[in-house]
CSV table of C-alpha atoms in Angstrom, one decimal:
chain,number,residue,atom,x,y,z
D,70,MET,CA,0.3,-0.1,0.0
D,71,ALA,CA,1.3,3.6,-0.9
D,72,ALA,CA,2.2,5.8,2.1
D,73,SER,CA,-0.7,8.2,1.0
D,74,GLU,CA,-3.0,5.5,1.2
D,75,ARG,CA,-2.3,4.6,4.6
D,76,PRO,CA,-4.4,5.7,7.5
D,77,VAL,CA,-3.4,8.8,9.3
D,78,LEU,CA,-4.1,8.7,12.8
D,79,GLU,CA,-4.8,11.7,15.2
D,80,VAL,CA,-2.5,11.2,18.3
D,81,LEU,CA,-2.7,13.1,21.5
D,82,ILE,CA,0.2,12.7,23.7
D,83,VAL,CA,0.2,14.2,27.3
D,84,GLY,CA,3.5,15.3,28.2
D,85,ALA,CA,6.7,16.9,26.6
D,86,GLY,CA,9.2,15.2,28.6
D,87,LEU,CA,11.6,13.1,26.6
D,88,ALA,CA,9.2,10.4,26.0
D,89,GLY,CA,6.8,12.4,24.9
D,90,LEU,CA,8.8,14.1,22.4
D,91,ALA,CA,10.6,10.9,21.1
D,92,ALA,CA,7.2,9.6,20.5
D,93,ALA,CA,6.0,12.6,18.8
D,94,PHE,CA,8.9,12.3,16.5
D,95,THR,CA,8.3,8.7,15.6
D,96,LEU,CA,4.8,9.2,15.2
D,97,ARG,CA,5.2,12.0,12.8
D,98,ARG,CA,7.9,10.2,11.0
D,99,ALA,CA,5.2,7.1,10.6
D,100,GLY,CA,2.7,9.7,9.0
D,101,HIS,CA,0.5,10.6,11.8
D,102,ASN,CA,-0.7,13.7,13.2
D,103,VAL,CA,0.7,14.2,16.8
D,104,THR,CA,-0.6,16.9,19.3
D,105,VAL,CA,1.9,17.0,22.2
D,106,ILE,CA,0.3,18.6,25.6
D,107,SER,CA,2.4,20.3,28.4
D,108,ALA,CA,1.8,22.0,31.6
D,109,ASN,CA,5.2,23.5,31.0
D,110,ASP,CA,6.9,26.2,29.2
D,111,PRO,CA,9.2,25.2,26.8
D,112,GLN,CA,12.0,27.6,27.7
D,113,THR,CA,11.8,26.0,31.4
D,114,ARG,CA,11.6,22.3,30.3
D,115,VAL,CA,15.0,21.2,31.5
D,116,ARG,CA,15.8,22.6,35.1
D,117,ILE,CA,18.4,20.2,36.0
D,118,GLU,CA,22.1,20.6,35.1
D,119,GLY,CA,24.1,17.6,34.9
D,120,THR,CA,24.8,15.0,32.0
D,121,SER,CA,22.0,12.2,30.5
D,122,ARG,CA,23.6,8.6,29.9
D,123,HIS,CA,23.1,6.6,26.4
D,124,PRO,CA,24.4,3.3,26.2
D,125,LEU,CA,24.6,1.3,23.4
D,126,ASN,CA,21.0,0.0,23.1
D,127,SER,CA,19.8,4.1,23.1
D,128,VAL,CA,23.1,5.3,20.8
D,129,ARG,CA,21.9,2.8,18.1
D,130,ILE,CA,18.6,4.4,18.2
D,131,LEU,CA,19.7,7.8,18.1
D,132,ARG,CA,21.8,7.1,15.1
D,133,ARG,CA,19.1,5.7,13.0
D,134,TRP,CA,17.4,8.9,13.8
D,135,GLY,CA,19.7,10.7,12.1
D,136,LEU,CA,21.6,12.3,15.2
D,137,GLY,CA,25.2,10.5,15.0
D,138,GLU,CA,26.8,14.0,14.3
D,139,TRP,CA,25.3,15.2,17.4
D,140,LEU,CA,26.2,12.5,19.1
D,141,ASP,CA,30.0,12.7,18.5
D,142,LYS,CA,29.9,16.6,18.5
D,143,THR,CA,28.2,16.7,22.0
D,144,ARG,CA,30.0,13.8,23.7
D,145,ILE,CA,31.5,14.0,27.1
D,146,PRO,CA,34.2,11.3,26.9
D,147,PRO,CA,35.7,10.2,30.2
D,148,VAL,CA,39.2,10.9,31.1
D,149,LYS,CA,40.2,7.5,31.4
D,150,PRO,CA,38.3,3.8,30.4
D,151,GLU,CA,38.0,2.8,33.9
D,152,MET,CA,35.9,2.4,36.9
D,153,ARG,CA,37.6,3.2,40.5
D,154,PHE,CA,36.0,2.0,43.7
D,155,ILE,CA,37.2,4.1,46.6
D,156,ASP,CA,36.8,4.0,50.3
D,157,VAL,CA,34.5,6.3,51.3
D,158,LYS,CA,36.6,7.4,54.6
D,159,THR,CA,40.0,6.4,53.9
D,160,GLY,CA,40.5,7.3,50.1
D,161,ASP,CA,41.9,4.1,49.4
D,162,SER,CA,41.2,2.6,45.9
D,163,LEU,CA,39.3,-1.0,46.7
D,164,ASN,CA,39.7,-1.7,42.9
D,165,VAL,CA,40.4,-0.4,39.4
D,166,ARG,CA,38.5,-1.8,36.5
D,167,PRO,CA,40.0,-1.2,33.0
D,168,LEU,CA,37.1,-1.2,30.4
D,169,THR,CA,39.3,-2.9,28.2
D,170,ILE,CA,39.1,-6.7,29.4
D,171,HIS,CA,36.6,-9.5,28.6
D,172,ASN,CA,35.5,-7.5,25.6
D,173,LEU,CA,33.6,-4.7,27.6
D,174,ASP,CA,35.5,-2.1,25.4
D,175,GLN,CA,32.9,-2.9,22.9
D,176,LEU,CA,30.6,-1.6,25.1
D,177,TRP,CA,32.4,1.1,26.5
D,178,GLU,CA,32.8,2.7,22.9
D,179,GLY,CA,29.2,2.6,22.6
D,180,TYR,CA,28.5,4.6,25.9
D,181,TYR,CA,27.6,7.9,25.2
D,182,GLU,CA,27.2,10.9,27.7
D,183,GLN,CA,25.6,14.3,27.0
D,184,LYS,CA,24.5,17.0,28.8
D,185,VAL,CA,20.9,16.7,29.7
D,186,CYS,CA,19.6,19.9,28.3
D,187,ASP,CA,21.5,19.3,24.9
D,188,LEU,CA,19.6,16.0,24.8
D,189,PHE,CA,16.2,17.3,25.5
D,190,GLN,CA,16.4,20.0,23.0
D,191,VAL,CA,17.8,18.0,20.3
D,192,ILE,CA,14.6,15.5,20.6
D,193,SER,CA,12.2,18.7,20.7
D,194,ASP,CA,14.0,19.9,17.4
D,195,LEU,CA,13.3,16.5,15.9
D,196,ALA,CA,9.8,16.6,17.4
D,197,THR,CA,9.2,20.3,16.3
D,198,SER,CA,10.7,19.9,12.4
D,199,SER,CA,8.8,16.7,12.2
D,200,GLY,CA,5.5,18.5,12.1
D,201,ALA,CA,4.1,18.0,15.5
D,202,ASN,CA,2.0,20.4,17.0
D,203,PHE,CA,2.4,21.7,20.6
D,204,HIS,CA,0.1,23.0,23.6
D,205,TYR,CA,2.3,24.6,26.2
D,206,LYS,CA,0.9,25.8,29.8
D,207,ALA,CA,-1.8,23.7,29.1
D,208,ARG,CA,-3.5,21.1,31.7
D,209,VAL,CA,-5.7,18.1,31.0
D,210,SER,CA,-9.1,18.8,33.3
D,211,SER,CA,-10.9,15.6,32.2
D,212,VAL,CA,-10.3,12.6,30.1
D,213,ASP,CA,-13.0,10.7,28.3
D,214,ILE,CA,-11.6,7.5,26.9
D,215,ALA,CA,-14.2,6.0,24.8
D,216,ALA,CA,-14.6,9.3,23.0
D,217,GLY,CA,-10.9,9.9,22.6
D,218,GLN,CA,-11.4,13.4,23.9
D,219,LEU,CA,-9.1,15.5,26.2
D,220,THR,CA,-10.7,18.7,28.1
D,221,LEU,CA,-8.0,21.4,28.6
D,222,ASP,CA,-8.3,23.7,31.7
D,223,SER,CA,-8.9,26.4,29.3
D,224,GLY,CA,-11.9,24.7,28.5
D,225,GLU,CA,-10.6,23.5,25.0
D,226,THR,CA,-11.1,19.9,23.8
D,227,LEU,CA,-9.0,17.7,21.7
D,228,LYS,CA,-10.2,14.6,20.0
D,229,GLY,CA,-7.7,12.0,18.8
D,230,ASP,CA,-7.9,8.2,17.8
D,231,LEU,CA,-4.8,7.6,20.2
D,232,ILE,CA,-3.9,9.1,23.5
D,233,ILE,CA,-0.8,8.5,24.9
D,234,GLY,CA,0.4,9.4,28.6
D,235,ALA,CA,4.3,10.5,28.4
D,236,ASP,CA,3.5,12.4,31.8
D,237,GLY,CA,6.2,10.9,34.2
D,238,VAL,CA,5.9,9.2,37.3
D,239,ASN,CA,3.0,10.9,38.3
D,240,SER,CA,0.9,10.1,35.2
D,241,LEU,CA,-2.7,11.2,34.9
D,242,LEU,CA,-3.3,8.6,32.1
D,243,ARG,CA,-2.1,5.8,33.9
D,244,SER,CA,-5.3,5.2,36.2
D,245,TYR,CA,-7.1,4.6,32.9
D,246,VAL,CA,-4.8,2.1,31.6
D,247,GLN,CA,-4.8,0.2,35.2
D,248,ASP,CA,-7.4,-2.3,36.2
D,249,ASP,CA,-8.8,-1.2,39.5
D,250,ASN,CA,-9.4,-4.5,40.6
D,251,GLU,CA,-5.6,-5.2,40.6
D,252,SER,CA,-4.2,-3.0,43.2
D,253,GLU,CA,-0.8,-4.4,43.2
D,254,LYS,CA,-0.6,-3.8,39.2
D,255,PHE,CA,1.2,-0.2,40.1
D,256,GLU,CA,1.8,0.1,43.9
D,257,GLU,CA,4.8,0.9,46.0
D,258,GLN,CA,6.4,-2.4,47.1
D,259,PRO,CA,6.1,-3.9,50.2
D,260,SER,CA,8.6,-3.1,53.3
D,261,PRO,CA,11.7,-2.6,53.1
D,262,GLU,CA,11.2,-0.8,49.8
D,263,ASP,CA,8.3,1.3,50.8
D,264,SER,CA,10.9,3.8,52.2
D,265,PRO,CA,11.9,6.1,49.5
D,266,VAL,CA,15.4,6.6,48.1
D,267,LEU,CA,17.0,10.0,48.1
D,268,VAL,CA,18.5,10.9,44.6
D,269,TYR,CA,20.9,13.8,44.9
D,270,VAL,CA,22.9,15.5,42.3
D,271,VAL,CA,25.6,17.7,43.1
D,272,VAL,CA,27.5,19.8,39.9
D,273,VAL,CA,31.2,20.4,40.3
D,274,ARG,CA,32.5,22.8,38.4
D,275,TYR,CA,36.2,22.4,37.7
D,276,ASP,CA,37.5,26.1,38.0
D,277,ALA,CA,35.7,26.2,41.7
D,278,LEU,CA,38.1,22.9,42.6
D,279,GLU,CA,40.6,24.2,45.6
D,280,SER,CA,41.5,20.9,46.8
D,281,LEU,CA,44.3,18.9,45.2
D,282,GLU,CA,43.1,15.6,46.0
D,283,ALA,CA,40.2,16.4,43.9
D,284,LYS,CA,42.1,17.8,41.2
D,285,ASN,CA,43.9,14.9,41.3
D,286,LEU,CA,41.1,12.7,40.7
D,287,ILE,CA,39.6,14.9,38.0
D,288,GLN,CA,43.1,14.3,36.2
D,289,ASN,CA,43.2,10.7,36.6
D,290,CYS,CA,39.9,8.6,36.8
D,291,GLY,CA,37.1,7.5,34.3
D,292,ILE,CA,34.3,7.1,36.7
D,293,ALA,CA,34.6,6.7,40.5
D,294,PHE,CA,32.2,5.3,43.0
D,295,TRP,CA,31.9,5.2,46.4
D,296,ASN,CA,29.7,2.6,48.3
D,297,THR,CA,28.6,1.9,51.9
D,298,ASP,CA,25.5,-0.3,53.0
D,299,THR,CA,23.1,2.8,53.0
D,300,PHE,CA,24.5,5.3,50.4
D,301,GLN,CA,26.3,5.2,47.3
D,302,ILE,CA,27.9,7.7,45.0
D,303,SER,CA,29.5,7.8,41.5
D,304,CYS,CA,30.8,10.5,39.8
D,305,ARG,CA,31.5,10.4,35.9
D,306,ILE,CA,34.6,12.8,35.5
D,307,GLY,CA,34.7,14.5,31.9
D,308,PRO,CA,37.8,16.2,30.4
D,309,SER,CA,38.8,19.6,31.3
D,310,GLU,CA,37.4,21.2,28.3
D,311,SER,CA,34.1,19.9,29.6
D,312,GLY,CA,34.3,22.1,32.6
D,313,PHE,CA,32.3,20.1,35.5
D,314,ALA,CA,31.6,16.8,37.0
D,315,THR,CA,28.6,15.7,38.4
D,316,LEU,CA,28.5,13.7,41.6
D,317,HIS,CA,25.1,11.3,41.9
D,318,PHE,CA,24.1,10.3,45.3
D,319,ALA,CA,21.5,7.5,46.0
D,320,ALA,CA,20.7,7.3,49.8
D,321,GLY,CA,18.2,5.0,51.8
D,322,ASN,CA,16.7,5.6,55.3
D,323,ILE,CA,17.3,9.2,55.0
D,324,HIS,CA,16.0,11.7,57.8
D,325,SER,CA,13.5,13.6,55.9
D,326,VAL,CA,12.1,14.0,52.7
D,327,GLU,CA,9.9,16.6,53.3
D,328,GLY,CA,9.5,19.2,50.2
D,329,LEU,CA,10.5,17.0,47.9
D,330,ARG,CA,8.3,15.2,45.5
D,331,GLU,CA,8.8,12.0,43.1
D,332,GLY,CA,9.2,13.2,39.4
D,333,THR,CA,10.4,16.7,40.0
D,334,TRP,CA,13.9,18.1,41.2
D,335,ARG,CA,14.6,20.7,43.7
D,336,GLU,CA,17.4,23.2,43.1
D,337,GLU,CA,19.1,24.2,46.7
D,338,ARG,CA,22.7,24.5,47.9
D,339,PRO,CA,24.4,21.5,48.5
D,340,GLN,CA,23.0,20.3,52.1
D,341,ILE,CA,23.7,16.5,51.9
D,342,ASP,CA,24.3,16.2,55.6
D,343,LYS,CA,20.2,17.2,56.5
D,344,TYR,CA,19.3,14.0,54.8
D,345,GLY,CA,21.4,11.9,57.4
D,346,ILE,CA,24.5,11.5,55.2
D,347,ASP,CA,27.8,13.5,57.0
D,348,SER,CA,29.8,15.1,54.4
D,349,SER,CA,32.4,15.9,57.1
D,350,SER,CA,33.5,12.0,57.2
D,351,PHE,CA,34.0,12.0,53.4
D,352,GLU,CA,37.6,11.0,52.4
D,353,PRO,CA,39.8,14.0,51.0
D,354,GLN,CA,39.1,13.4,47.3
D,355,LEU,CA,35.2,13.1,47.7
D,356,LYS,CA,35.2,16.0,50.2
D,357,GLY,CA,37.2,18.3,48.0
D,358,LEU,CA,34.7,17.5,45.0
D,359,TYR,CA,31.4,17.9,47.4
D,360,SER,CA,32.5,21.1,49.2
D,361,SER,CA,33.4,23.1,45.9
D,362,ALA,CA,30.1,22.8,44.5
D,363,LYS,CA,27.6,25.6,44.4
D,364,THR,CA,24.2,24.0,43.2
D,365,ALA,CA,22.5,20.5,44.0
D,366,TYR,CA,19.2,19.2,42.8
D,367,ALA,CA,17.0,16.4,44.9
D,368,THR,CA,14.4,14.3,44.2
D,369,ILE,CA,13.1,11.1,45.8
D,370,TYR,CA,12.5,7.3,43.6
D,371,ARG,CA,10.5,4.9,45.4
D,372,PRO,CA,10.8,1.2,43.8
D,373,ARG,CA,7.5,-0.2,42.1
D,374,ARG,CA,6.7,-3.2,40.9
D,375,PRO,CA,6.3,-3.2,37.2
D,376,PRO,CA,2.7,-2.7,35.7
D,377,LYS,CA,1.0,-5.6,33.8
D,378,SER,CA,-0.1,-3.5,31.1
D,379,PHE,CA,0.7,-0.5,29.2
D,380,VAL,CA,-2.3,-0.2,27.1
D,381,ASP,CA,-6.1,0.0,27.8
D,382,LEU,CA,-6.9,-2.8,25.3
D,383,SER,CA,-11.1,-2.5,25.7
D,384,SER,CA,-11.0,0.6,23.9
D,385,ALA,CA,-7.6,0.6,22.2
D,386,ARG,CA,-7.5,4.4,22.7
D,387,CYS,CA,-5.1,4.9,25.7
D,388,MET,CA,-1.7,3.8,26.3
D,389,ILE,CA,1.4,5.1,28.4
D,390,LEU,CA,5.0,5.2,27.9
D,391,GLY,CA,8.3,6.2,29.4
D,392,ASP,CA,8.5,6.8,33.3
D,393,ALA,CA,4.5,6.9,32.9
D,394,ALA,CA,4.8,3.2,32.2
D,395,HIS,CA,8.1,1.9,33.8
D,396,PRO,CA,9.7,4.9,36.2
D,397,LEU,CA,13.4,4.1,37.0
D,398,PRO,CA,15.7,5.4,39.5
D,399,PRO,CA,16.8,8.8,38.1
D,400,CYS,CA,20.7,9.2,36.9
D,401,THR,CA,20.8,5.5,35.9
D,402,SER,CA,22.1,3.9,32.7
D,403,GLN,CA,18.5,3.1,31.2
D,404,CYS,CA,16.7,6.1,32.6
D,405,TYR,CA,16.6,7.7,29.5
D,406,ALA,CA,17.3,4.7,27.0
D,407,LEU,CA,13.9,2.9,27.7
D,408,SER,CA,11.7,6.0,26.7
D,409,ILE,CA,13.6,6.3,23.4
D,410,GLU,CA,13.3,2.5,22.9
D,411,ASP,CA,9.5,3.0,23.1
D,412,ALA,CA,9.1,5.7,21.0
D,413,GLU,CA,10.8,3.8,18.2
D,414,VAL,CA,8.8,0.7,18.7
D,415,LEU,CA,5.6,2.4,18.7
D,416,GLY,CA,6.7,4.9,15.7
D,417,PHE,CA,7.8,1.4,13.7
D,418,LEU,CA,4.5,-0.5,14.5
D,419,LEU,CA,2.3,2.1,13.6
D,420,SER,CA,3.8,2.6,10.5
D,421,LYS,CA,2.6,-0.4,9.1
D,422,ILE,CA,-1.2,-0.3,9.9
D,423,THR,CA,-3.5,0.1,6.5
D,424,SER,CA,-6.6,0.5,8.4
D,425,ARG,CA,-7.9,2.0,11.8
D,426,SER,CA,-9.3,-1.2,12.8
D,427,GLN,CA,-5.8,-2.6,13.3
D,428,LEU,CA,-4.7,-0.3,15.9
D,429,GLN,CA,-5.8,-2.7,18.7
D,430,GLN,CA,-3.6,-5.3,17.6
D,431,VAL,CA,-0.7,-3.0,17.3
D,432,LEU,CA,-1.1,-1.9,20.6
D,433,VAL,CA,-1.0,-5.7,21.4
D,434,ALA,CA,2.3,-5.8,19.3
D,435,TYR,CA,3.8,-3.0,21.3
D,436,GLU,CA,2.9,-4.4,24.6
D,437,GLU,CA,4.1,-7.9,23.6
D,438,CYS,CA,7.7,-5.9,22.6
D,439,ARG,CA,8.1,-3.8,25.4
D,440,LEU,CA,6.7,-5.8,29.0
D,441,ASP,CA,9.0,-8.0,29.3
D,442,ARG,CA,12.0,-5.8,28.4
D,443,THR,CA,11.1,-2.8,30.5
D,444,HIS,CA,9.9,-5.4,33.5
D,445,GLN,CA,13.8,-6.9,33.2
D,446,ALA,CA,15.3,-3.4,33.1
D,447,GLN,CA,13.3,-1.8,35.5
D,448,GLN,CA,13.7,-4.3,38.1
D,449,TRP,CA,17.3,-4.7,37.7
D,450,GLU,CA,17.9,-0.7,37.7
D,451,THR,CA,15.4,-0.7,40.7
D,452,GLN,CA,17.3,-3.3,42.3
D,453,THR,CA,21.0,-1.8,42.3
D,454,ILE,CA,19.7,1.0,44.6
D,455,ALA,CA,16.4,-0.4,46.5
D,456,HIS,CA,18.5,-2.5,49.0
D,457,LEU,CA,19.9,0.9,50.3
D,458,SER,CA,16.7,1.3,52.4
D,459,PHE,CA,17.0,-2.5,53.6
D,460,PRO,CA,17.2,-2.5,57.7
D,461,ASP,CA,20.1,-4.2,59.1
D,462,GLY,CA,19.8,-7.7,58.6
D,463,PRO,CA,20.4,-10.5,56.4
D,464,GLU,CA,18.9,-9.4,53.2
D,465,ARG,CA,21.3,-6.4,53.3
D,466,ALA,CA,24.4,-8.4,54.3
D,467,ALA,CA,23.8,-10.7,51.6
D,468,ILE,CA,23.8,-7.6,48.8
D,469,ALA,CA,26.6,-6.3,50.3
D,470,ALA,CA,28.4,-9.4,50.1
D,471,GLN,CA,27.6,-9.5,46.3
D,472,VAL,CA,28.7,-6.2,45.8
D,473,ARG,CA,32.1,-6.9,47.6
D,474,GLU,CA,32.5,-10.1,45.5
D,475,ALA,CA,31.5,-8.2,42.0
D,476,ILE,CA,34.2,-5.3,42.7
D,477,ASP,CA,37.0,-7.8,43.9
D,478,ASN,CA,36.6,-9.6,40.3
D,479,LEU,CA,36.0,-6.6,38.4
D,480,ALA,CA,39.6,-6.6,36.7
D,481,ASN,CA,40.5,-10.4,36.8
D,482,PRO,CA,41.3,-11.3,33.6
D,483,GLY,CA,40.6,-14.7,33.8
D,484,LEU,CA,37.2,-14.5,35.0
D,485,SER,CA,34.8,-16.9,32.9
D,486,SER,CA,32.1,-16.2,30.7
D,487,GLU,CA,29.8,-17.9,33.7
D,488,GLY,CA,31.4,-15.8,36.3
D,489,LEU,CA,31.3,-12.6,34.1
D,490,ASP,CA,27.5,-13.2,33.4
D,491,ARG,CA,26.6,-13.6,37.0
D,492,LEU,CA,28.2,-10.7,37.8
D,493,TRP,CA,27.5,-8.3,35.0
D,494,GLY,CA,25.2,-10.5,33.0
D,495,ASN,CA,22.2,-7.7,33.4
D,496,GLU,CA,24.4,-5.0,32.6
D,497,ILE,CA,25.6,-6.6,29.2
D,498,ALA,CA,22.0,-7.6,28.4
D,499,ASP,CA,20.7,-4.4,28.8
D,500,PHE,CA,23.1,-2.5,26.9
D,501,THR,CA,23.3,-4.8,23.8
D,502,TYR,CA,19.5,-5.1,23.6
D,503,ASP,CA,18.1,-3.9,20.3
D,504,ALA,CA,14.3,-2.7,20.4
D,505,ALA,CA,14.2,-1.9,16.6
D,506,GLU,CA,15.4,-5.4,15.8
D,507,ALA,CA,12.8,-6.9,18.5
D,508,ALA,CA,9.8,-4.9,16.9
D,509,GLU,CA,10.9,-5.8,13.6
D,510,GLY,CA,11.1,-9.4,14.5
D,511,TRP,CA,7.5,-9.5,16.2
D,512,TRP,CA,6.4,-8.1,12.6
D,513,LEU,CA,8.0,-10.3,10.4
D,514,GLN,CA,6.2,-13.1,12.7
D,515,TRP,CA,2.8,-11.5,13.1
D,516,GLY,CA,2.4,-9.1,10.8
D,517,ASN,CA,0.4,-10.6,8.1
D,518,LEU,CA,-2.0,-11.7,10.9
D,519,VAL,CA,-2.5,-7.8,11.7
D,520,LEU,CA,-2.9,-6.7,8.2
D,521,LYS,CA,-5.5,-9.5,7.8
D,522,GLY,CA,-7.4,-8.7,10.8
D,523,SER,CA,-6.6,-12.0,12.5
D,524,ALA,CA,-3.8,-11.4,14.8
D,525,PRO,CA,-4.3,-12.2,18.9
D,526,LEU,CA,-6.1,-9.4,20.6
D,527,GLN,CA,-4.3,-10.2,24.0
D,528,PRO,CA,-0.6,-10.1,24.7
D,529,ARG,CA,0.9,-13.3,26.1
D,530,PRO,CA,1.5,-13.1,29.4
D,531,PRO,CA,5.0,-11.3,30.6
D,532,VAL,CA,7.8,-13.4,31.7
D,533,GLU,CA,8.5,-13.5,35.4
D,534,VAL,CA,11.9,-12.2,36.3
D,535,ASN,CA,14.0,-13.2,39.0
D,536,ILE,CA,16.7,-10.6,38.9
D,537,SER,CA,18.5,-12.3,42.1
D,538,ARG,CA,19.5,-15.1,39.8
D,539,GLY,CA,20.5,-13.1,36.7
D,540,ARG,CA,20.1,-14.0,33.1
D,541,ALA,CA,20.8,-16.5,30.8
D,542,ALA,CA,24.3,-17.4,30.5
D,543,PHE,CA,25.9,-15.9,26.8
D,544,SER,CA,29.1,-14.9,25.6
D,545,LEU,CA,29.8,-11.2,24.4
D,546,ALA,CA,31.8,-12.9,21.5
D,547,ASP,CA,28.6,-14.1,20.3
D,548,ARG,CA,26.7,-10.8,20.2
D,549,ASP,CA,27.0,-8.5,17.1
D,550,LEU,CA,27.8,-5.2,18.8
D,551,LYS,CA,28.1,-3.1,15.6
D,552,ALA,CA,25.5,-0.5,14.3
D,553,PRO,CA,23.5,-1.7,10.9
D,554,THR,CA,25.8,-1.4,7.8
D,555,ASN,CA,23.8,1.5,6.3
D,556,LEU,CA,24.6,3.5,9.5
D,557,PRO,CA,27.7,5.6,10.8
D,558,PRO,CA,29.7,3.1,12.7
D,559,ILE,CA,29.5,3.5,16.6
């Protein structure tokens, strides 16, 4: 069927964060009309400084979107391809892991980091230039899913064939996708994960550094980590020309979260001590970095069970994606990548329909492509910080022992493939996942049935994932880590 003969859907996207902007671009690219509704002013969309992380799985997609030159131009490379684990009180290096063993340099070369504001701006430019319409400073006051209608606080009504909730962790649209009889579908985890985790970003500007120890660290390290049982800190260190580094704190069992709201950042002067972390006990390098900072951003994250559905299949007119569907801890490797994957998969599938009647089956396809993938990534990324809120006891001790074992084996060139998978298999599996390939594979298997109207109308149940047991064994040598031949090399 010629492109001019394909149906053009009217799509309403609530939310102009990364997920909403990316979806607007891919759906416009697929030939549909898109209107984005945002409560914010476009000039104040990104309030947080710092960097966004792009592992190989999202870099592949951004290159497919024509952003290869932008990626290479704006990349903030690390000073060294290594990870250094440091004792938070003494400053001793517990271990240094060069990212050039076990073939991990292939993943490292595909791992990019840019300023957050630059990422949002380039995706916004894609959405705007593709022809998406925007309603800024507009709030949704009511939703009629059956009619495919949104009413704004101004009284204006908008109608569409599909309503997408890309409105973040505090999503309005999520309640229209969940089954109210399944209360556990998107609730907070039971204790001990019901305690929120503090996420704290401190911006360190090199021209303000006075500590010789801190200056020495930024000149000789790529990524630095400080871990304790109740908080962990990472510092991604860019070259001198980048002008800054960022300290990312994640802390459990914090004293107070008054005034902090999940999904929003509060800007303040660095004052981590008020949350129960004693900065005076930091070792000299960390203390030098922290004490030189003038700006910090604070938020909280509440670990959740993944939802069982992203789509209201009864109406086939409403769905959620991005943090509205699978919120991840801020500043983690996949927190932006999964939203980019969501947009790529949805745009591809909706580029294939030949009739509006196929929309329900395509939304089933989207769930089948995304549920298992996002469940695994969400549970893994959540577990990496959720244990910080565990009370003293066997669970915390067991996790602390696993962390120590992983650190102790980082630089072991003789580590077996089974050992590598057990210790680092989750990261490798996440980074090498290809969302576009998964969507194309689904369509090759089921696409003809969709076009004939005979594909199943209910998704298969998601895979139950036990993160503590890792993933299926694999060898990095068996994976093709290169970009498609028609794209610039990664």
